[in-house]
């Protein structure tokens, strides 16, 4: 078979023709193209959680963290702002949530012993409402029937203390004391404290409506608390739901332990003060003890502030010696509360620095008066518990950047 004519040289031992002077140049170009094809593609830029590696620098991480802090602060501000606009709704919800956390162990105890869920919830609900209504009615009755006498003796005690500060060994300036007294009276009577303390409780109708709403919400929290929690957690991504469930369980434990521990501490303080008042034959012992019990639900300053009223009444009724004795009893009760009762009952629940508690009380009082002061500390404890749980149980992230491994991530 004849060989077809091809331009260039032909090697009989090869089936590939060559093309004269351009053959070497074409071979070099072909080899260069083969080398380019053999080289690996450039490695992509390292990614940091789906973002370019520039965010792995100190400045980038600081920017990310600052943005997160600003976002959380804006969200908290939005929640607080919305809550202050609807106190008649938010306050019953928070109180019902706290009470439900405190009562849930009783419901669990009954259901574990064979009680139907609805019956256990109904029994616990009726008992807590009866106790709550009895305590509130008793305290209001005591204070209402002796309010004028209590106010008169408190004012007399303040005046007597005023005279002692002027004419006693301290010899303070009368004008300075009068100015300080007027500022205090203005603060409590016409200032922001008086306005905020009555927010949401301006009329009897609002008070009754809030209590009824709180009772209804409390019943549903006790009956369907697990379903409500699962419904809310369902909005989160699947990888965050286990951590959210753990945070919710720990928050419930913290709230329940706080309420039970605070109630025991407040009752102990009130019992100590009542015993001292009865021994010293100080009038108005029961209403004064009721004030101490109410103040006990405000940590650090509540029981001490309420006990100061008992010291003033003792000063007017029985003289300086009895007032000094009452003051010593008050200090002893305060030390017992802070160094024995609270560490024993709430050591693991209220693991918050005292400065944080004071700041929370100040913010709560400014936002919602007495109700805010009562709710500030438990809500702060819950927030801290959720933060610690979330920060300590993060979902495993991608591997850190390895300079020797292209495409590795943080």
Short mmCIF file of C-alpha atoms in Angstrom, two decimals:
data_model
loop_
_atom_site.label_atom_id
_atom_site.label_comp_id
_atom_site.label_asym_id
_atom_site.label_seq_id
_atom_site.Cartn_x
_atom_site.Cartn_y
_atom_site.Cartn_z
CA UNK A 1 0.00 0.00 0.00
CA UNK A 2 1.58 3.32 -0.98
CA UNK A 3 2.46 5.72 1.80
CA UNK A 4 0.66 9.06 1.48
CA UNK A 5 2.75 12.10 0.95
CA UNK A 6 3.24 14.21 4.12
CA UNK A 7 5.13 17.45 4.28
CA UNK A 8 8.31 17.06 6.28
CA UNK A 9 10.48 14.12 7.15
CA UNK A 10 9.19 10.64 7.80
CA UNK A 11 10.81 8.19 10.14
CA UNK A 12 10.24 4.60 8.92
CA UNK A 13 10.34 3.34 12.53
CA UNK A 14 7.62 5.70 13.56
CA UNK A 15 4.15 6.44 12.35
CA UNK A 16 4.52 10.11 13.26
CA UNK A 17 5.73 12.53 10.62
CA UNK A 18 8.05 15.40 11.42
CA UNK A 19 7.84 18.85 9.91
CA UNK A 20 11.19 20.27 9.17
CA UNK A 21 12.42 23.34 11.08
CA UNK A 22 9.19 23.97 13.01
CA UNK A 23 9.11 20.51 14.60
CA UNK A 24 11.30 21.39 17.61
CA UNK A 25 9.34 24.61 18.38
CA UNK A 26 6.02 22.79 18.20
CA UNK A 27 7.38 20.11 20.50
CA UNK A 28 8.46 22.71 23.04
CA UNK A 29 5.03 24.39 22.93
CA UNK A 30 3.29 21.09 23.34
CA UNK A 31 5.50 20.16 26.27
CA UNK A 32 4.82 23.52 27.92
CA UNK A 33 1.09 22.96 27.56
CA UNK A 34 1.46 19.51 29.10
CA UNK A 35 3.41 20.97 32.05
CA UNK A 36 0.69 23.60 32.58
CA UNK A 37 -1.98 20.94 32.53
CA UNK A 38 -0.03 18.82 35.00
CA UNK A 39 0.35 21.64 37.56
CA UNK A 40 -2.31 21.67 40.33
CA UNK A 41 -4.87 24.45 40.40
CA UNK A 42 -4.20 27.31 42.84
CA UNK A 43 -5.47 26.56 46.32
CA UNK A 44 -8.59 28.52 47.29
CA UNK A 45 -8.37 31.15 49.98
CA UNK A 46 -8.72 29.70 53.47
CA UNK A 47 -12.20 30.15 54.89
CA UNK A 48 -13.18 31.01 58.45
CA UNK A 49 -16.63 29.60 59.15
CA UNK A 50 -17.57 30.33 55.56
CA UNK A 51 -15.86 33.76 55.54
CA UNK A 52 -12.53 34.78 53.97
CA UNK A 53 -9.40 34.23 56.02
CA UNK A 54 -9.06 37.97 56.62
CA UNK A 55 -11.54 37.53 59.47
CA UNK A 56 -9.05 35.22 61.20
CA UNK A 57 -6.84 38.19 62.06
CA UNK A 58 -7.08 39.90 65.43
CA UNK A 59 -8.85 42.88 63.93
CA UNK A 60 -11.28 40.68 62.03
CA UNK A 61 -12.18 38.61 65.07
CA UNK A 62 -12.59 41.77 67.15
CA UNK A 63 -14.92 43.19 64.51
CA UNK A 64 -17.00 40.00 64.48
CA UNK A 65 -17.20 39.92 68.27
CA UNK A 66 -18.10 43.62 68.46
CA UNK A 67 -20.87 43.11 65.92
CA UNK A 68 -22.24 40.21 67.95
CA UNK A 69 -22.18 42.26 71.16
CA UNK A 70 -23.96 45.17 69.46
CA UNK A 71 -26.57 42.81 68.02
CA UNK A 72 -27.25 41.21 71.41
CA UNK A 73 -27.40 44.65 73.08
CA UNK A 74 -29.86 45.87 70.46
CA UNK A 75 -32.00 42.76 70.94
CA UNK A 76 -32.00 43.19 74.73
CA UNK A 77 -32.91 46.86 74.37
CA UNK A 78 -35.76 45.95 72.01
CA UNK A 79 -37.12 43.35 74.44
CA UNK A 80 -36.88 45.77 77.39
CA UNK A 81 -38.49 48.56 75.37
CA UNK A 82 -41.35 46.31 74.30
CA UNK A 83 -41.77 45.04 77.86
CA UNK A 84 -42.05 48.54 79.30
CA UNK A 85 -44.82 49.27 76.80
CA UNK A 86 -46.94 46.29 77.88
CA UNK A 87 -46.22 45.80 81.61
CA UNK A 88 -49.71 44.45 82.22
CA UNK A 89 -48.85 41.48 79.97
CA UNK A 90 -45.12 41.01 80.54
CA UNK A 91 -45.18 41.19 84.34
CA UNK A 92 -47.79 38.39 84.80
CA UNK A 93 -45.90 36.24 82.29
CA UNK A 94 -42.60 36.62 84.17
CA UNK A 95 -44.19 36.05 87.58
CA UNK A 96 -46.03 32.98 86.28
CA UNK A 97 -42.80 31.65 84.78
CA UNK A 98 -40.95 32.05 88.08
CA UNK A 99 -43.76 30.45 90.10
CA UNK A 100 -44.08 27.59 87.61
CA UNK A 101 -40.36 26.88 87.96
CA UNK A 102 -40.77 26.76 91.73
CA UNK A 103 -43.86 24.52 91.65
CA UNK A 104 -42.78 22.12 88.91
CA UNK A 105 -40.92 19.79 91.35
CA UNK A 106 -44.17 19.28 93.27
CA UNK A 107 -46.01 18.42 90.05
CA UNK A 108 -43.23 16.01 89.07
CA UNK A 109 -43.32 14.41 92.52
CA UNK A 110 -47.06 13.77 92.25
CA UNK A 111 -46.88 12.40 88.71
CA UNK A 112 -44.07 10.04 89.69
CA UNK A 113 -46.40 8.58 92.31
CA UNK A 114 -49.12 7.75 89.84
CA UNK A 115 -51.18 10.93 89.80
CA UNK A 116 -52.58 11.92 86.39
CA UNK A 117 -50.84 14.97 84.97
CA UNK A 118 -53.96 17.14 84.98
CA UNK A 119 -54.83 16.19 88.56
CA UNK A 120 -51.27 16.84 89.78
CA UNK A 121 -51.24 20.23 88.06
CA UNK A 122 -54.67 21.13 89.45
CA UNK A 123 -53.76 20.19 93.02
CA UNK A 124 -50.46 22.09 92.92
CA UNK A 125 -52.15 25.06 91.27
CA UNK A 126 -54.88 25.28 93.91
CA UNK A 127 -52.42 24.94 96.79
CA UNK A 128 -50.06 27.63 95.50
CA UNK A 129 -52.94 30.02 94.78
CA UNK A 130 -54.36 29.46 98.26
CA UNK A 131 -50.98 30.06 99.90
CA UNK A 132 -50.26 33.09 97.73
CA UNK A 133 -53.69 34.61 98.31
CA UNK A 134 -53.49 33.96 102.05
CA UNK A 135 -50.05 35.55 102.43
CA UNK A 136 -50.94 38.58 100.32
CA UNK A 137 -54.29 39.09 102.04
CA UNK A 138 -52.75 38.76 105.49
CA UNK A 139 -49.94 41.21 104.76
CA UNK A 140 -52.27 43.75 103.17
CA UNK A 141 -54.71 43.44 106.08
CA UNK A 142 -51.97 43.95 108.67
CA UNK A 143 -50.52 46.94 106.89
CA UNK A 144 -53.87 48.53 106.05
CA UNK A 145 -55.25 48.43 109.59
CA UNK A 146 -52.10 49.88 111.15
CA UNK A 147 -50.72 51.92 108.28
CA UNK A 148 -51.45 55.32 109.85
CA UNK A 149 -49.95 54.36 113.19
CA UNK A 150 -46.93 52.86 111.44
CA UNK A 151 -46.45 55.97 109.33
CA UNK A 152 -46.76 58.28 112.34
CA UNK A 153 -44.21 56.32 114.35
CA UNK A 154 -41.82 56.14 111.39
CA UNK A 155 -42.02 59.91 110.89
CA UNK A 156 -41.51 60.45 114.61
CA UNK A 157 -38.47 58.20 114.50
CA UNK A 158 -37.02 60.14 111.58
CA UNK A 159 -37.59 63.43 113.40
CA UNK A 160 -35.97 62.08 116.55
CA UNK A 161 -32.99 60.88 114.54
CA UNK A 162 -32.84 64.30 112.91
CA UNK A 163 -32.67 66.00 116.30
CA UNK A 164 -29.95 63.62 117.45
CA UNK A 165 -27.81 64.35 114.40
CA UNK A 166 -28.12 68.10 115.01
CA UNK A 167 -27.81 68.29 118.79
CA UNK A 168 -25.75 65.14 119.37
CA UNK A 169 -22.00 64.66 119.20
CA UNK A 170 -21.99 64.87 115.40
CA UNK A 171 -23.44 68.42 115.39
CA UNK A 172 -24.40 68.35 111.74
CA UNK A 173 -25.75 71.37 109.87
CA UNK A 174 -29.54 71.76 110.08
CA UNK A 175 -29.80 73.18 106.58
CA UNK A 176 -27.93 70.26 105.06
CA UNK A 177 -30.15 67.73 106.83
CA UNK A 178 -33.31 69.53 105.76
CA UNK A 179 -32.10 69.63 102.16
CA UNK A 180 -31.28 65.92 102.27
CA UNK A 181 -34.67 65.13 103.80
CA UNK A 182 -36.52 67.14 101.15
CA UNK A 183 -34.62 65.37 98.37
CA UNK A 184 -35.48 61.97 99.83
CA UNK A 185 -39.14 62.92 100.25
CA UNK A 186 -39.24 64.28 96.71
CA UNK A 187 -37.68 61.07 95.39
CA UNK A 188 -40.20 58.79 97.10
CA UNK A 189 -43.28 61.01 96.77
CA UNK A 190 -43.07 62.77 93.44
CA UNK A 191 -39.98 61.47 91.70
CA UNK A 192 -39.41 58.66 89.30
CA UNK A 193 -39.46 56.02 92.05
CA UNK A 194 -43.09 56.66 92.90
CA UNK A 195 -44.10 56.68 89.26
CA UNK A 196 -42.16 53.57 88.29
CA UNK A 197 -43.19 51.63 91.37
CA UNK A 198 -46.83 51.95 90.35
CA UNK A 199 -46.30 51.12 86.68
CA UNK A 200 -48.84 48.51 85.68
CA UNK A 201 -50.64 48.85 89.06
CA UNK A 202 -52.21 52.29 88.64
CA UNK A 203 -55.77 51.12 89.08
CA UNK A 204 -57.43 48.31 90.97
CA UNK A 205 -58.84 47.00 87.70
CA UNK A 206 -55.37 46.61 86.20
CA UNK A 207 -54.19 44.85 89.34
CA UNK A 208 -57.04 42.35 89.29
CA UNK A 209 -56.63 41.79 85.55
CA UNK A 210 -52.92 41.18 85.99
CA UNK A 211 -53.48 38.66 88.79
CA UNK A 212 -56.12 36.78 86.79
CA UNK A 213 -53.86 36.72 83.74
CA UNK A 214 -50.96 35.50 85.87
CA UNK A 215 -53.08 32.66 87.28
CA UNK A 216 -54.20 31.54 83.81
CA UNK A 217 -50.66 31.65 82.42
CA UNK A 218 -49.35 29.79 85.47
CA UNK A 219 -51.84 26.97 84.92
CA UNK A 220 -50.82 26.53 81.29
CA UNK A 221 -47.12 26.70 82.17
CA UNK A 222 -47.65 23.88 84.67
CA UNK A 223 -49.84 21.83 82.33
CA UNK A 224 -48.10 22.33 78.98
CA UNK A 225 -44.68 23.66 79.95
CA UNK A 226 -42.78 20.92 78.11
CA UNK A 227 -44.82 21.41 74.94
CA UNK A 228 -44.34 25.19 75.04
CA UNK A 229 -40.60 24.76 75.53
CA UNK A 230 -40.35 22.27 72.65
CA UNK A 231 -42.37 24.59 70.41
CA UNK A 232 -40.07 27.55 71.06
CA UNK A 233 -36.88 25.51 70.72
CA UNK A 234 -38.17 24.16 67.40
CA UNK A 235 -37.50 27.55 65.78
CA UNK A 236 -33.74 27.09 66.29
CA UNK A 237 -31.47 25.17 63.90
CA UNK A 238 -31.20 21.47 64.65
CA UNK A 239 -27.57 21.70 65.77
CA UNK A 240 -28.48 24.27 68.44
CA UNK A 241 -31.56 22.54 69.83
CA UNK A 242 -29.76 20.17 72.28
CA UNK A 243 -27.90 23.11 73.82
CA UNK A 244 -31.11 25.14 73.99
CA UNK A 245 -32.91 22.30 75.77
CA UNK A 246 -30.07 22.01 78.28
CA UNK A 247 -30.10 25.78 78.85
CA UNK A 248 -33.87 25.75 79.39
CA UNK A 249 -33.62 22.91 81.91
CA UNK A 250 -30.86 24.67 83.84
CA UNK A 251 -32.75 27.97 83.75
CA UNK A 252 -35.81 26.24 85.22
CA UNK A 253 -33.69 24.78 88.01
CA UNK A 254 -32.16 28.20 88.74
CA UNK A 255 -35.55 29.96 88.83
CA UNK A 256 -37.14 27.33 91.05
CA UNK A 257 -34.19 27.20 93.42
CA UNK A 258 -34.08 30.98 93.63
CA UNK A 259 -37.75 31.33 94.53
CA UNK A 260 -37.71 28.55 97.12
CA UNK A 261 -34.43 29.73 98.65
CA UNK A 262 -35.49 33.38 98.73
CA UNK A 263 -38.80 32.50 100.36
CA UNK A 264 -37.01 30.54 103.11
CA UNK A 265 -34.50 33.35 103.67
CA UNK A 266 -37.24 36.00 103.77
CA UNK A 267 -39.33 33.95 106.20
CA UNK A 268 -36.29 33.40 108.44
CA UNK A 269 -35.48 37.12 108.49
CA UNK A 270 -39.08 38.00 109.26
CA UNK A 271 -39.24 35.42 112.06
CA UNK A 272 -36.02 36.74 113.66
CA UNK A 273 -37.23 40.34 113.50
CA UNK A 274 -40.69 39.39 114.78
CA UNK A 275 -39.19 37.51 117.73
CA UNK A 276 -36.98 40.46 118.64
CA UNK A 277 -39.89 42.91 118.35
CA UNK A 278 -42.09 40.78 120.60
CA UNK A 279 -39.34 40.34 123.21
CA UNK A 280 -38.65 44.09 123.25
CA UNK A 281 -42.40 44.86 123.34
CA UNK A 282 -42.16 47.07 120.26
CA UNK A 283 -45.61 47.97 118.86
CA UNK A 284 -46.70 47.04 115.33
CA UNK A 285 -44.60 43.87 115.42
CA UNK A 286 -46.66 41.92 112.86
CA UNK A 287 -46.79 44.62 110.15
CA UNK A 288 -43.08 45.32 110.62
CA UNK A 289 -42.30 41.61 110.22
CA UNK A 290 -44.50 41.56 107.11
CA UNK A 291 -42.45 44.41 105.64
CA UNK A 292 -39.26 42.47 106.35
CA UNK A 293 -40.71 39.38 104.66
CA UNK A 294 -41.60 41.36 101.53
CA UNK A 295 -38.22 43.07 101.51
CA UNK A 296 -36.49 39.70 101.76
CA UNK A 297 -37.38 39.02 98.12
CA UNK A 298 -35.07 41.88 97.11
CA UNK A 299 -31.53 40.56 97.72
CA UNK A 300 -28.87 42.43 99.71
CA UNK A 301 -30.86 45.59 100.47
CA UNK A 302 -34.50 44.54 100.82
CA UNK A 303 -34.66 43.00 104.29
CA UNK A 304 -32.15 45.50 105.70
CA UNK A 305 -34.13 48.47 104.41
CA UNK A 306 -37.39 47.07 105.77
CA UNK A 307 -35.71 46.25 109.09
CA UNK A 308 -34.59 49.87 109.42
CA UNK A 309 -38.25 50.77 109.80
CA UNK A 310 -38.43 48.43 112.81
CA UNK A 311 -35.42 50.21 114.34
CA UNK A 312 -37.12 53.60 113.90
CA UNK A 313 -40.34 52.38 115.53
CA UNK A 314 -38.33 50.91 118.42
CA UNK A 315 -36.54 54.24 118.81
CA UNK A 316 -39.81 56.15 119.14
CA UNK A 317 -41.65 53.59 121.28
CA UNK A 318 -38.95 52.34 123.65
CA UNK A 319 -36.02 54.72 123.41
CA UNK A 320 -32.43 54.59 122.11
CA UNK A 321 -31.38 51.49 124.08
CA UNK A 322 -34.13 49.33 122.60
CA UNK A 323 -33.46 50.79 119.14
CA UNK A 324 -29.77 49.91 119.47
CA UNK A 325 -30.70 46.37 120.48
CA UNK A 326 -33.02 46.13 117.49
CA UNK A 327 -30.24 47.39 115.24
CA UNK A 328 -27.87 44.70 116.55
CA UNK A 329 -30.50 42.03 115.88
CA UNK A 330 -31.00 43.40 112.36
CA UNK A 331 -27.25 43.28 111.65
CA UNK A 332 -27.03 39.74 113.04
CA UNK A 333 -29.95 38.62 110.84
CA UNK A 334 -28.29 40.24 107.85
CA UNK A 335 -25.02 38.42 108.51
CA UNK A 336 -26.86 35.13 109.00
CA UNK A 337 -28.60 35.64 105.68
CA UNK A 338 -25.49 36.47 103.67
CA UNK A 339 -22.99 34.06 105.22
CA UNK A 340 -25.11 31.03 106.16
CA UNK A 341 -28.56 30.89 104.56
CA UNK A 342 -27.82 32.15 101.07
CA UNK A 343 -24.67 30.03 100.55
CA UNK A 344 -26.50 27.00 101.95
CA UNK A 345 -29.76 27.41 100.04
CA UNK A 346 -28.71 29.28 96.90
CA UNK A 347 -24.96 28.82 96.66
CA UNK A 348 -25.17 26.97 93.34
CA UNK A 349 -28.24 28.82 92.10
CA UNK A 350 -27.33 32.47 92.66
CA UNK A 351 -23.66 32.31 91.74
CA UNK A 352 -23.46 36.02 90.88
CA UNK A 353 -21.17 38.72 92.21
CA UNK A 354 -22.76 41.18 94.62
CA UNK A 355 -21.93 44.15 92.38
CA UNK A 356 -23.83 42.55 89.51
CA UNK A 357 -26.83 42.04 91.80
CA UNK A 358 -26.77 45.70 92.88
CA UNK A 359 -26.55 46.90 89.27
CA UNK A 360 -29.39 44.57 88.28
CA UNK A 361 -31.52 45.90 91.14
CA UNK A 362 -30.80 49.49 90.12
CA UNK A 363 -31.70 48.82 86.49
CA UNK A 364 -34.83 46.90 87.43
CA UNK A 365 -36.00 49.64 89.78
CA UNK A 366 -35.44 52.33 87.15
CA UNK A 367 -37.32 50.36 84.51
CA UNK A 368 -40.27 49.06 86.51
CA UNK A 369 -40.04 50.17 90.14
CA UNK A 370 -40.73 47.61 92.85
CA UNK A 371 -41.78 44.93 90.35
CA UNK A 372 -38.55 45.46 88.45
CA UNK A 373 -36.52 45.16 91.65
CA UNK A 374 -38.25 41.87 92.47
CA UNK A 375 -37.68 40.39 89.01
CA UNK A 376 -34.23 41.80 88.22
CA UNK A 377 -32.10 39.30 90.14
CA UNK A 378 -33.81 36.04 89.06
CA UNK A 379 -33.84 37.17 85.44
CA UNK A 380 -30.16 38.09 85.68
CA UNK A 381 -29.39 34.68 87.16
CA UNK A 382 -31.29 32.99 84.33
CA UNK A 383 -29.49 35.05 81.70
CA UNK A 384 -26.12 34.18 83.19
CA UNK A 385 -27.05 30.49 83.32
CA UNK A 386 -28.10 30.47 79.67
CA UNK A 387 -24.90 32.27 78.66
CA UNK A 388 -22.68 29.80 80.53
CA UNK A 389 -24.56 26.82 79.12
CA UNK A 390 -24.45 28.11 75.57
CA UNK A 391 -20.80 29.10 75.80
CA UNK A 392 -19.78 25.78 77.33
CA UNK A 393 -21.67 23.50 74.93
CA UNK A 394 -20.95 24.89 71.49
CA UNK A 395 -21.47 22.72 68.46
CA UNK A 396 -18.11 21.45 67.15
CA UNK A 397 -16.78 23.89 64.57
CA UNK A 398 -14.51 23.37 61.56
CA UNK A 399 -10.85 22.60 62.01
CA UNK A 400 -8.43 25.50 62.66
CA UNK A 401 -6.27 27.00 59.94
CA UNK A 402 -3.13 25.01 59.18
CA UNK A 403 -0.60 27.06 57.16
CA UNK A 404 0.84 23.84 55.67
CA UNK A 405 -2.54 22.61 54.51
CA UNK A 406 -4.19 24.71 51.77
CA UNK A 407 -7.88 25.29 52.20
CA UNK A 408 -7.98 24.50 55.92
CA UNK A 409 -10.51 26.44 57.96
CA UNK A 410 -10.98 27.78 61.47
#
